[in-house]
XYZ file of C-alpha atoms in Angstrom:
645
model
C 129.343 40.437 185.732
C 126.382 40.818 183.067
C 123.209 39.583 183.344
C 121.784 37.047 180.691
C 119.622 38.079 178.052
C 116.291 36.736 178.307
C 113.936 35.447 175.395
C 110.942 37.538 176.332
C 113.288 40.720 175.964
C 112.519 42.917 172.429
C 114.341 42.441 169.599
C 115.684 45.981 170.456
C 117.047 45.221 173.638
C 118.382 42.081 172.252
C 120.806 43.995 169.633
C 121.967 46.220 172.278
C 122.837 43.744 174.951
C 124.456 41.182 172.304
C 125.819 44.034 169.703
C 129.815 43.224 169.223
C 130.104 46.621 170.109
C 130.411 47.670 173.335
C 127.206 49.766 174.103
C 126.422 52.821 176.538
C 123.434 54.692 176.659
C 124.033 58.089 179.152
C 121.336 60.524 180.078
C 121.077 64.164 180.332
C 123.223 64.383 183.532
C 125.896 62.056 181.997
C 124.847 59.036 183.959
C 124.905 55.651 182.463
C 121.279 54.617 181.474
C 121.638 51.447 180.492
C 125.444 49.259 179.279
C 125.491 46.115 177.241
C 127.316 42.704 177.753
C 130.084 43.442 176.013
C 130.694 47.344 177.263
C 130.872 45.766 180.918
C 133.359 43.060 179.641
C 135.844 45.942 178.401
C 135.234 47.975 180.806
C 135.776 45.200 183.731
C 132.871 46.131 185.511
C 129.426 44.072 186.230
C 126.282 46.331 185.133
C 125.173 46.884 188.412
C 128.332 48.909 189.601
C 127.776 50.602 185.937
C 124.610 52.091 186.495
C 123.466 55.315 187.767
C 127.735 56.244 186.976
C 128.553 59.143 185.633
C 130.823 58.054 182.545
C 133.375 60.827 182.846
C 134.223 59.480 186.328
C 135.330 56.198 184.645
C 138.075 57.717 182.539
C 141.679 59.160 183.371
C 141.576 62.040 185.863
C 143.548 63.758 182.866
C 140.783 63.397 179.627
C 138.077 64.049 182.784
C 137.515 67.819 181.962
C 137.840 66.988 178.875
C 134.701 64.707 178.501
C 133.011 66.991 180.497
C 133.538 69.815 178.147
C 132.736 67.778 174.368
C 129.511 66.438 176.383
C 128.247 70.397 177.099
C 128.960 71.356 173.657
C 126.948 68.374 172.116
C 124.038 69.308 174.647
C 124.465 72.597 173.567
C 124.620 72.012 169.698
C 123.168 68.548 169.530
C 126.363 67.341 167.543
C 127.565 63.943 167.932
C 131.164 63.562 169.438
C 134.673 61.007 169.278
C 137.246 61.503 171.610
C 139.922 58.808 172.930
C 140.427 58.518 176.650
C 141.595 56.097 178.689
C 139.842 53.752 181.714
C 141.357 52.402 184.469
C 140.119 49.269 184.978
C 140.046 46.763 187.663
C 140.682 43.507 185.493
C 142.524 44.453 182.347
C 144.515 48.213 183.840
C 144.469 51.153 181.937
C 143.427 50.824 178.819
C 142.242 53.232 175.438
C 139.102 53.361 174.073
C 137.841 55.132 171.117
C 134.221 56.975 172.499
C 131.650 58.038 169.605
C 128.553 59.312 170.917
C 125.366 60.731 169.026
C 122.719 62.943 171.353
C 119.051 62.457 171.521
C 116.268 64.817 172.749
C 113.500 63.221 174.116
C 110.145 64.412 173.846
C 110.308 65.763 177.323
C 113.057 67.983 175.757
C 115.697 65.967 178.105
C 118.844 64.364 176.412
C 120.421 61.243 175.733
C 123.754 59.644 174.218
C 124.140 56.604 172.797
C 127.633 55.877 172.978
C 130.097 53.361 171.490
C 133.465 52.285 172.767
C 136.208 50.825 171.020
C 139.540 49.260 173.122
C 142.358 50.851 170.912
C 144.626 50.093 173.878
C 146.969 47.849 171.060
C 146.860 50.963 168.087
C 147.629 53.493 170.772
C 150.815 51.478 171.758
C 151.729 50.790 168.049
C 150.852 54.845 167.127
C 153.631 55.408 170.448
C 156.162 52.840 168.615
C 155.818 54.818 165.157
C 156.044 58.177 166.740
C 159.040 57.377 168.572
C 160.913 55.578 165.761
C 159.862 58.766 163.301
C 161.240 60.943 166.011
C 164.518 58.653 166.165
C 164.434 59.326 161.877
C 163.821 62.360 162.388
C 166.856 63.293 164.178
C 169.082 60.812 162.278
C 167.776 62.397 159.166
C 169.067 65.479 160.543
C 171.773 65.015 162.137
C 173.826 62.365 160.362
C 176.954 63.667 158.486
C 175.517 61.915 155.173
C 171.903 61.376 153.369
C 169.383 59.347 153.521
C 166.829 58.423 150.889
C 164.051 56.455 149.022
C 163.800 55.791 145.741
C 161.524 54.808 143.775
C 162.236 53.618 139.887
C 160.051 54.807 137.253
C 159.684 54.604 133.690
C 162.310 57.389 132.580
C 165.773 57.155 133.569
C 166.374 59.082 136.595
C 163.219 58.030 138.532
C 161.955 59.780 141.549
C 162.417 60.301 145.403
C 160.040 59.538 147.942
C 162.298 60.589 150.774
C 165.633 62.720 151.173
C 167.040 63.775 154.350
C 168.254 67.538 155.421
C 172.073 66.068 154.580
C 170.886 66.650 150.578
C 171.686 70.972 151.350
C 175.663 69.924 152.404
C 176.189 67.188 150.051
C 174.458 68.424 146.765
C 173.801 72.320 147.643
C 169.695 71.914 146.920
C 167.174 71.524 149.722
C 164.882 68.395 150.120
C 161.924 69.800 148.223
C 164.009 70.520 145.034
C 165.619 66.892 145.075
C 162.059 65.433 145.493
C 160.168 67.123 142.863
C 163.123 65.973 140.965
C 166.139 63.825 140.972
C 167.989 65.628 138.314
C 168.428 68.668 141.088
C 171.077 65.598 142.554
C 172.245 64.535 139.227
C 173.335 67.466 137.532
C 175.714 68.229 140.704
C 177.534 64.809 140.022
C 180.544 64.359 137.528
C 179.033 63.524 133.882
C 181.554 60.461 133.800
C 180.663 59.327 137.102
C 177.061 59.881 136.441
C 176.973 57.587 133.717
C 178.865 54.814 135.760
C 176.232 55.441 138.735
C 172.840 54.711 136.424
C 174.566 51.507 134.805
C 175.815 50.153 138.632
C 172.146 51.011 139.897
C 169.864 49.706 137.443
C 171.936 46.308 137.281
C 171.478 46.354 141.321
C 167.839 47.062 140.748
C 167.845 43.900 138.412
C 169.010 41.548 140.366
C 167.549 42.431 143.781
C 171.022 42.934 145.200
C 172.866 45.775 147.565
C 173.869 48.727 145.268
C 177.611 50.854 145.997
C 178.997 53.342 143.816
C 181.038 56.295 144.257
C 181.068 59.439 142.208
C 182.009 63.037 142.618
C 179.704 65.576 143.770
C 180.220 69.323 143.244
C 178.588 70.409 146.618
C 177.222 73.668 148.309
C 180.512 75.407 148.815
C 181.814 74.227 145.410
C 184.212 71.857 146.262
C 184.282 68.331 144.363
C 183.587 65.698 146.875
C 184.168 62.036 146.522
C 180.717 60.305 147.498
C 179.944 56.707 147.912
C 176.091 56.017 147.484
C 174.960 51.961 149.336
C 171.522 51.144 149.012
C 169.509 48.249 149.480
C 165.933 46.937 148.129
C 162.959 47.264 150.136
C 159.048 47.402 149.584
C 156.678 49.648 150.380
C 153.343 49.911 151.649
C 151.599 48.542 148.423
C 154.163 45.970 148.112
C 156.122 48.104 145.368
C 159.435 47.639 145.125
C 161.720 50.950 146.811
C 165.768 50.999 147.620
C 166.844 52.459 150.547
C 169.743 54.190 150.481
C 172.331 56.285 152.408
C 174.991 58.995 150.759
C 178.116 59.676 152.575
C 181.198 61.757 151.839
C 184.325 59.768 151.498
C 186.755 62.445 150.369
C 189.009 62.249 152.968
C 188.746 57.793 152.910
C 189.594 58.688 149.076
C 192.686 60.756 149.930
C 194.207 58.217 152.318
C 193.418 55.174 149.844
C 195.443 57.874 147.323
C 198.252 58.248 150.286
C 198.821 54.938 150.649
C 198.815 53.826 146.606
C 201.801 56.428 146.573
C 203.327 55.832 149.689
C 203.534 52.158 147.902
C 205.116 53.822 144.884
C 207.223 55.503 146.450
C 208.395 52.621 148.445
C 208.661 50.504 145.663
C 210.741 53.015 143.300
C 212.795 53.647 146.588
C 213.423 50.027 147.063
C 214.004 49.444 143.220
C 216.595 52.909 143.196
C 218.680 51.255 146.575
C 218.499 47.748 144.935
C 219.781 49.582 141.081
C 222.431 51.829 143.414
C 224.060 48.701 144.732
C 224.390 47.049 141.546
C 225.380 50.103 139.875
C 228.452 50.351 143.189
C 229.160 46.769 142.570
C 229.310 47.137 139.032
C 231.591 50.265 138.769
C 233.913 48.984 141.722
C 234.800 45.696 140.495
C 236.431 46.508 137.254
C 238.222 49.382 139.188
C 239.287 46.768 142.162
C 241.968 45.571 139.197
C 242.961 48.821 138.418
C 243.908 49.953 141.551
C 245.069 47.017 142.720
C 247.232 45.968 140.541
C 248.647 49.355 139.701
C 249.286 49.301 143.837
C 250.648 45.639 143.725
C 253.290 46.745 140.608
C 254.020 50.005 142.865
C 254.875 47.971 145.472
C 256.942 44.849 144.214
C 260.410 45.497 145.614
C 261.105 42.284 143.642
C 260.804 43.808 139.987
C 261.070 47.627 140.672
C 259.597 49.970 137.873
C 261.626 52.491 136.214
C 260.750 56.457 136.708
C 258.697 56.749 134.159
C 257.187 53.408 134.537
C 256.347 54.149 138.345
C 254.912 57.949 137.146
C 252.826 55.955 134.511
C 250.909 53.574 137.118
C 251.061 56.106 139.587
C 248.673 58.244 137.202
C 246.743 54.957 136.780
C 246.637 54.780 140.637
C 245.543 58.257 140.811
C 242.747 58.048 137.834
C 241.405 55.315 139.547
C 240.885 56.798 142.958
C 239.560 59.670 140.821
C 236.955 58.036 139.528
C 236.098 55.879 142.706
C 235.611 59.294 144.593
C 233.226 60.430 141.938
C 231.568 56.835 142.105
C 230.834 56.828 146.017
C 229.521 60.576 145.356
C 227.426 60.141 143.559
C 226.020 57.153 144.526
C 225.985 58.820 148.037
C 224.258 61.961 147.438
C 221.248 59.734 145.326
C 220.772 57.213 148.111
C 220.529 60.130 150.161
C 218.239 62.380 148.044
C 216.296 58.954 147.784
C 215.907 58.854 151.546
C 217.668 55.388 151.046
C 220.797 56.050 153.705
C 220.464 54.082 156.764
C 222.170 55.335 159.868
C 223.529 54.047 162.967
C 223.304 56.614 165.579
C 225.563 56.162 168.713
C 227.700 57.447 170.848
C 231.509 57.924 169.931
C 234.402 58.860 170.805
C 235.378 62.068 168.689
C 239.049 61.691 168.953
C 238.977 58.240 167.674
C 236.969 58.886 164.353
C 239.470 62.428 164.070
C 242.212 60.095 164.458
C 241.395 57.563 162.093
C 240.537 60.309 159.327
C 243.548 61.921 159.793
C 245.303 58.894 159.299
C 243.453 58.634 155.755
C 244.552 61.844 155.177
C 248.308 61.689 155.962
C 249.713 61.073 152.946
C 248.118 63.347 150.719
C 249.408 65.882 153.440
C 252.562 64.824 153.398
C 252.689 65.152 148.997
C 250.799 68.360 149.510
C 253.916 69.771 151.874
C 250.785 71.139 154.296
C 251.089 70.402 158.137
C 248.098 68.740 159.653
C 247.927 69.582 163.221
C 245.245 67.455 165.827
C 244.601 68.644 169.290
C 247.677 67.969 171.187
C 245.598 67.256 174.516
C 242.968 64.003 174.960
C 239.542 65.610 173.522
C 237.616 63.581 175.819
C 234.622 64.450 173.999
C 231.687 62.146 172.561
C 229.235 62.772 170.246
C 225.385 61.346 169.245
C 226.618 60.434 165.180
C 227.069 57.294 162.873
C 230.647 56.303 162.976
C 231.004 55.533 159.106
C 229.646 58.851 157.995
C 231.412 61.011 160.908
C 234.278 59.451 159.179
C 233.405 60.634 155.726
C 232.480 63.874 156.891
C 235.787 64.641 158.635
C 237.730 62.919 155.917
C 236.407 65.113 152.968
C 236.521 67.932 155.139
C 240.082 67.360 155.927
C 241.196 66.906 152.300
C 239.536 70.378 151.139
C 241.339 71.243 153.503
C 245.096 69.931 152.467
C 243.813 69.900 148.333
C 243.270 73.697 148.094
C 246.180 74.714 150.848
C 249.449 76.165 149.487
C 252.654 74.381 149.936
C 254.071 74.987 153.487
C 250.538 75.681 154.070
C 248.821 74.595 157.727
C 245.598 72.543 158.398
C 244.389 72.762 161.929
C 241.197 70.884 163.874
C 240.011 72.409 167.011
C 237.119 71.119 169.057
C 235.089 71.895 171.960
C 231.334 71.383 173.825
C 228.884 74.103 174.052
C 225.348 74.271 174.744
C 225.080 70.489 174.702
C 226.615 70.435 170.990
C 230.328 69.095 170.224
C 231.656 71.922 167.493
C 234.715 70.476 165.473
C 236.477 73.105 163.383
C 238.508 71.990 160.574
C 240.757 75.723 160.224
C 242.822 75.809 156.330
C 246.030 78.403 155.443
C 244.830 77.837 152.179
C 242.892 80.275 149.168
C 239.769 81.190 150.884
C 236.830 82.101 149.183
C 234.631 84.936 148.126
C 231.516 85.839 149.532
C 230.197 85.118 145.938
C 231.786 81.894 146.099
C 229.844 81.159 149.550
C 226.737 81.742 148.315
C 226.869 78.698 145.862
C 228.800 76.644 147.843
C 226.198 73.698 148.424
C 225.205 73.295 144.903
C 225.815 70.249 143.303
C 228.806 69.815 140.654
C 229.067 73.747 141.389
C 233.079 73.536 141.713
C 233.314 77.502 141.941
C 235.806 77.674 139.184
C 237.880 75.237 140.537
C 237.855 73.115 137.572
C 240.109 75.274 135.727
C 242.917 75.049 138.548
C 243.477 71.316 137.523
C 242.603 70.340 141.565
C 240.581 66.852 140.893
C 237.158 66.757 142.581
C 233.664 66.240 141.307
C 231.548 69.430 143.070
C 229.366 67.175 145.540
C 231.480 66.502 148.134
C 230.404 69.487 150.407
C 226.690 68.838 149.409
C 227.057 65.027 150.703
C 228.832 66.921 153.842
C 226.398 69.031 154.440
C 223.269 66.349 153.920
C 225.217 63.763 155.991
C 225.904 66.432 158.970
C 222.075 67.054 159.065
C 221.131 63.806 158.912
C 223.217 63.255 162.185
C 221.146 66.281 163.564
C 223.766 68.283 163.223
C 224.453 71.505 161.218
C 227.083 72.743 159.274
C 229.037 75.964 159.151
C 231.392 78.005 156.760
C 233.341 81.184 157.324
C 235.695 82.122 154.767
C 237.736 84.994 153.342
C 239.739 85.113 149.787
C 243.470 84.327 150.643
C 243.134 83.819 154.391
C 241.303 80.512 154.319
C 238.199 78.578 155.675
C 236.827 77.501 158.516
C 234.384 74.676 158.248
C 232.998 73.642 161.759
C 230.510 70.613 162.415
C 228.197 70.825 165.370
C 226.900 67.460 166.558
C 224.383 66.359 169.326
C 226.819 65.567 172.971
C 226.698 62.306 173.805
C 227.327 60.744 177.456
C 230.868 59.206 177.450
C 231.647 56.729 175.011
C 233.035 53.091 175.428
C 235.878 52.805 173.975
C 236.436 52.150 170.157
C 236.205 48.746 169.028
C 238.024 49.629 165.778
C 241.628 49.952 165.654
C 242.971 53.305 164.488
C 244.584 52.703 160.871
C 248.230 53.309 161.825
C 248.152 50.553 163.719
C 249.924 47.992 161.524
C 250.749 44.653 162.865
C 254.982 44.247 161.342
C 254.811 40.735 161.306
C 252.143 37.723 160.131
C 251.944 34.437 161.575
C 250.988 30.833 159.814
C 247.562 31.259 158.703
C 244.689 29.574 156.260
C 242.368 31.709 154.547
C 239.800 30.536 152.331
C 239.057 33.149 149.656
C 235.284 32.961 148.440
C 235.009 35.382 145.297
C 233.716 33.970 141.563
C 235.527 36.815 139.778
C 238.931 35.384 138.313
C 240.235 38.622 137.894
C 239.889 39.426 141.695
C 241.091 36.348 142.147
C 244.241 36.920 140.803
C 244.686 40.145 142.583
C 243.983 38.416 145.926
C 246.499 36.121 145.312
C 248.724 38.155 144.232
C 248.601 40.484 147.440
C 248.670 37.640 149.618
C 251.730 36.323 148.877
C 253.433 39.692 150.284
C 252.741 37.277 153.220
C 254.271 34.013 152.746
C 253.235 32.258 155.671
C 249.740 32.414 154.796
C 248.369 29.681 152.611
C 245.410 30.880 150.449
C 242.478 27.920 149.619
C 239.753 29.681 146.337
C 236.071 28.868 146.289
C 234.271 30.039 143.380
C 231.274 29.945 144.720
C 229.289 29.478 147.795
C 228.797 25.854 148.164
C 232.358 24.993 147.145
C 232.917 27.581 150.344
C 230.775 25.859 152.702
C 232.857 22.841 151.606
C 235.645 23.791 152.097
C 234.934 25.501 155.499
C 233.051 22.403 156.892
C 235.784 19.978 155.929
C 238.822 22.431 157.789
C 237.635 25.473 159.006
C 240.168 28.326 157.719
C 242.062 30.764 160.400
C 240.015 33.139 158.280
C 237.347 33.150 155.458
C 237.326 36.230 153.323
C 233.804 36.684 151.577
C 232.776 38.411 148.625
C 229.013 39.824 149.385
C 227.883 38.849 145.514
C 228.409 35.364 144.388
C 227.335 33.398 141.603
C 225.055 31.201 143.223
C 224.664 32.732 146.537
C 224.820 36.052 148.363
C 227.785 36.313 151.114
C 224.619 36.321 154.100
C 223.434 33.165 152.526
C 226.826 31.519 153.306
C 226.943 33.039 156.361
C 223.397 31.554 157.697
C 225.059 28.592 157.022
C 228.045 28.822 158.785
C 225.943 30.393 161.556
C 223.765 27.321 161.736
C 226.446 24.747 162.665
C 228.813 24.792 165.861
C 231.988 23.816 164.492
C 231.837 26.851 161.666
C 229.916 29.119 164.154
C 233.656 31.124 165.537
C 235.283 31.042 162.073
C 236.447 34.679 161.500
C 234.694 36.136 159.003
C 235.729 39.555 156.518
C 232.747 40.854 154.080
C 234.977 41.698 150.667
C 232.282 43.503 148.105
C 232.122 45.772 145.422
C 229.201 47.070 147.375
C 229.469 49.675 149.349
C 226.276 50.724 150.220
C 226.419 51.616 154.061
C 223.463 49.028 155.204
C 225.238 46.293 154.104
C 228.036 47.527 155.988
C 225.959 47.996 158.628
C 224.014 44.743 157.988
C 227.427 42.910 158.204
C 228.510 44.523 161.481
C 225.371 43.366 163.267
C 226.316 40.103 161.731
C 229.460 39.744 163.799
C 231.801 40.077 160.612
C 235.070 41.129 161.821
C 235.824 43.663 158.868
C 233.770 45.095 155.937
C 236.140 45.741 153.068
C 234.862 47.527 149.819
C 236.087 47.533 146.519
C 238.123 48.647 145.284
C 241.050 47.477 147.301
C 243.788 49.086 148.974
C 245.920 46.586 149.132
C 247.668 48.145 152.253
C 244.598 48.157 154.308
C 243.644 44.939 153.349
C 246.950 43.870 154.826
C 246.663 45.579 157.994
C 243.145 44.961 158.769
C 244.370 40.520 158.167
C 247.727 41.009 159.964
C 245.468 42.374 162.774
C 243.067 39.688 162.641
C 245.457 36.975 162.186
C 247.550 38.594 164.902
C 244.937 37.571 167.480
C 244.184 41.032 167.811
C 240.612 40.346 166.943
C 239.976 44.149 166.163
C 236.743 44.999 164.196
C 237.399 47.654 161.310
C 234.500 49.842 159.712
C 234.557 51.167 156.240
């Protein structure tokens, strides 16, 4: 491709053919002259094909008019030229070279160039790279939600910037040229506390070489305080010097869950710690009263030693200050669990005129003292309603005794029901003293008895306010007409249901007149309930009653004979009544014994909890002794009827 350089050649010619710079000498009509060894080498052609070429036809048809143009101006002015253009050739493609070019006028007043080429194929590529990857910067710089910067430590505390991105005007309310003739323009927009926290956490990251986070608060362009988390990480520059690049992003909303969650965990925890207090606090208050009551009913009841007048009217006031103060117990314990959000419910669908039936069964009695006539719907209601049986129950059963407690002798309490609009409405209708439109409006206020504490009628003044809170949490509603000395209505609209299956839980009338030979096995580590137990069970002579006074002496005793039935307290010393229960659960020969939940808690998820369970009966404290003796003649009976509480 070149030809060899040969000795007799002057030491001029010599230095051009051999220069290591590639060489082109072009005359006045931009023809090559003369090309050294190396020019034809870059160029990829031999010297030959070179020669007699006008240069500008070697380059890119795209830098063509512009070589034309920079050569007439340097013949024009004599001024030497650069340009970059780029050669096609036929070894090594197209390639860039860097063209500087100084003219010459001969004596014959022609002109030449002397021309030097550089391949800067490789700094043209890496110039593309860096433009692209500054353009890619570029628009992270701008459009990324946060900040990006350089910094740069220096002998004074707050150092300097070398870089900030357009994210500095949202997040710190200054624009880039502000924050980079000085830092403080950042600092003095973050929280002095925070500020202080931020230099100690960067300059021991600057120490030790190592990734820097902190988070701070900023007060930003529209004046908010944001929560900002700065992460950098050390990096050198192009002396070597030691820079940290950072980012700065807003974490307000990341702060507000982390805050969400810390008190949704609070919250949980006091909820959990409030249900966990309210069930001691029911089992607590109901087991001393589970003596009362009972044994005031069991001395009531003796037919054996009958009381005198006055001794009957003395226990009977014991009976009735003990049911007293067991309403105002469950009340209140109620209406916190529910203000607590702690009330479970378990919504299905029921048969209305089996939970009517069984609360007017509940209800009889006081009816009956009361001289007030409770009238049902004479005709099958056929209707079912979306509700949790326990606290339909309660509802219609406080409702109901308003009802009969502030009705006038001879007086009349009346249900009604009906479906409308895909809603069961259940009136409860009273004879009784009405109440004023005053009255109405405080009606749902806590302990707010309207002045009927000074009529002597016992109640505590949150019975309607549980009513109300228990009919809503059914999604139902609730609804009160009333005049003075005509009466109330109170009517409860429920979600319809489709139909029902039939109750599983036998209506409380129904009362077994005879018992059968039975063992029971008693679990319970309270003497005192113990002797009550006893005492009640032997109104039934055929049964014979084995004690456990705790739970392994129960398990004992079950795995060595299993009972007819095994009545459990819920609360014993050593274990809990599920405990036992896994137990008895786990092995096949105590798998079917029949099982009855006996607690002084009567918090409706253990209920609940015990149903799911496959306990026949949940019985609270404390006891009536007559349902206790229905709901084990039943079961005994081989009825094998479930009862809810």
């Amino acid at each position: 491709m070149t030809e060899p350089v040969t000795a007799s050649a002057s030491p001029y010619q010599m230095a051009f053919d051999l220069s290591p710079a590639a060489q082109v000498i072009m005359n006045h009509w931009g023809c090559i002259d003369d090309v050294n060894q190396l020019a034809c080498t870059l160029l990829g052609y031999d010297k030959a094909t070179l020669l007699g070429q006008r240069l500008a036809n070697l380059v890119h048809p795209d830098e063509q008019a512009g070589l034309f143009r920079t050569i007439e101006d340097s013949a024009r002015t004599l001024a030497p030229f650069e340009m970059d253009c780029r050669v096609q050739s036929p070894l090594h493609g197209l390639r860039w070279f860097a063209v500087q070019a100084r003219a010459h006028q001969l004596d014959d007043g022609r002109l030449s160039w002397f021309c030097v080429f550089n391949d800067i194929t490789d700094r043209k590529r890496h110039a593309a790279w860096l433009n692209e990857r500054n353009a890619l910067l570029t628009a992270l710089s701008h459009n990324l939600p946060g900040m990006i910067y350089v910094f740069r430590a220096g002998p004074d505390l707050g150092g300097r910037l070398d870089f900030v991105s357009e994210g500095v005007r949202e997040m710190f309310g200054v624009t880039p040229e502000q924050a980079l003739a000085s830092p403080w323009a950042l600092y003095d927009r973050v929280m002095p506390e925070d500020l202080t926290r931020f230099f100690q956490q960067r300059d021991e990251a600057i120490s030790d070489s190592v990734r820097l986070h902190s988070e701070f608060r900023v007060l930003n362009a529209q004046g908010e305080w944001r929560w900002c988390a700065a992460d950098s990480i050390s990096g050198l520059d192009a002396e070597g010097l030691e820079v940290r690049c950072g980012y700065i992003a807003d974490i307000t909303e990341h702060k507000l869950y982390q805050e969400a969650c810390v008190a949704a965990q609070t919250a949980q925890r006091a909820s959990q710690a409030k249900s966990e207090f309210l069930s001691r606090m029911s089992h607590e208050l109901r087991t001393p009263l589970n003596a009362v009551i009972g044994f005031a009913q069991l001395l009531r009841m003796d037919a054996a030693r009958p009381l005198h007048d006055d001794q009957l009217h003395r226990v009977r006031l014991i009976e009735r200050s003990g049911a007293h103060l067991l309403a105002v117990i469950g009340d209140v314990l109620d209406l916190s669990r529910i203000e607590a959000g702690a009330l479970p419910m378990s919504i299905e669908p029921l048969q209305l005129e089996t939970v009517l039936q069984d609360a007017a069964n509940m209800v009889a009695e006081a009816a009956s003292q009361a001289r007030v006539t409770l009238a049902l719907p004479d005709a099958p209601l056929e209707l079912s309603v979306q509700a949790d049986r326990v606290r339909l129950r309660q509802v219609l059963v406080n409702l109901l005794s308003n009802a009969i407690k502030y009705n006038h002798p001879d007086g009349e309490v009346s249900v009604r029901a009906w479906q409308e609009n895909g809603m069961v409405h259940c009136a409860v209708v009273d004879t009784g003293l009405g109440m004023t439109p005053e009255q109405l409006e405080h009606l749902f206020e806590p302990f707010n008895r309207l002045g009927a504490e000074r009529t002597g009628i016992e109640g505590t003044g949150i019975g309607l306010v549980i009513v109300k809170r228990l009919v809503e949490l059914m999604k139902g509603e609730l609804a009160v007409q009333s005049e003075r000395g005509l009466g109330s209505v109170f009517t409860v609209r429920l979600p319809a249901a489709d139909d029902a299956e039939p109750s599983a839980f036998a209506s409380l009338d129904n009362v077994p007149t005879t018992s059968c030979e039975a063992t029971i096995v008693y679990a319970e580590d309270n003497e005192v309930n113990v002797q009550l137990v006893r005492q009640i069970l032997a109104l039934r002579p055929g049964w014979h009653l084995k004690v456990a006074r705790n739970g392994h002496e129960a398990l004992a005793l079950v795995k060595a004979e299993p009972p007819d039935l095994l009545l459990l307290d819920m609360h014993l010393g050593d274990m809990t009544g599920f405990e036992v229960d896994d137990v008895l659960q786990a092995h096949p020969r105590t798998r079917d014994v029949t099982r009855v939940a006996l607690s002084a808690d009567a918090m409706p998820d253990r209920v609940h909890a015990a149903r799911a369970r496959g306990f026949s009966a949940y019985l609270t404290k404390p006891l009536d002794v007559v349902v206790l003796l229905r709901c084990l003649d039943e079961l005994l009976g081989g009825a094998g009827v479930q009862h809810g509480n």
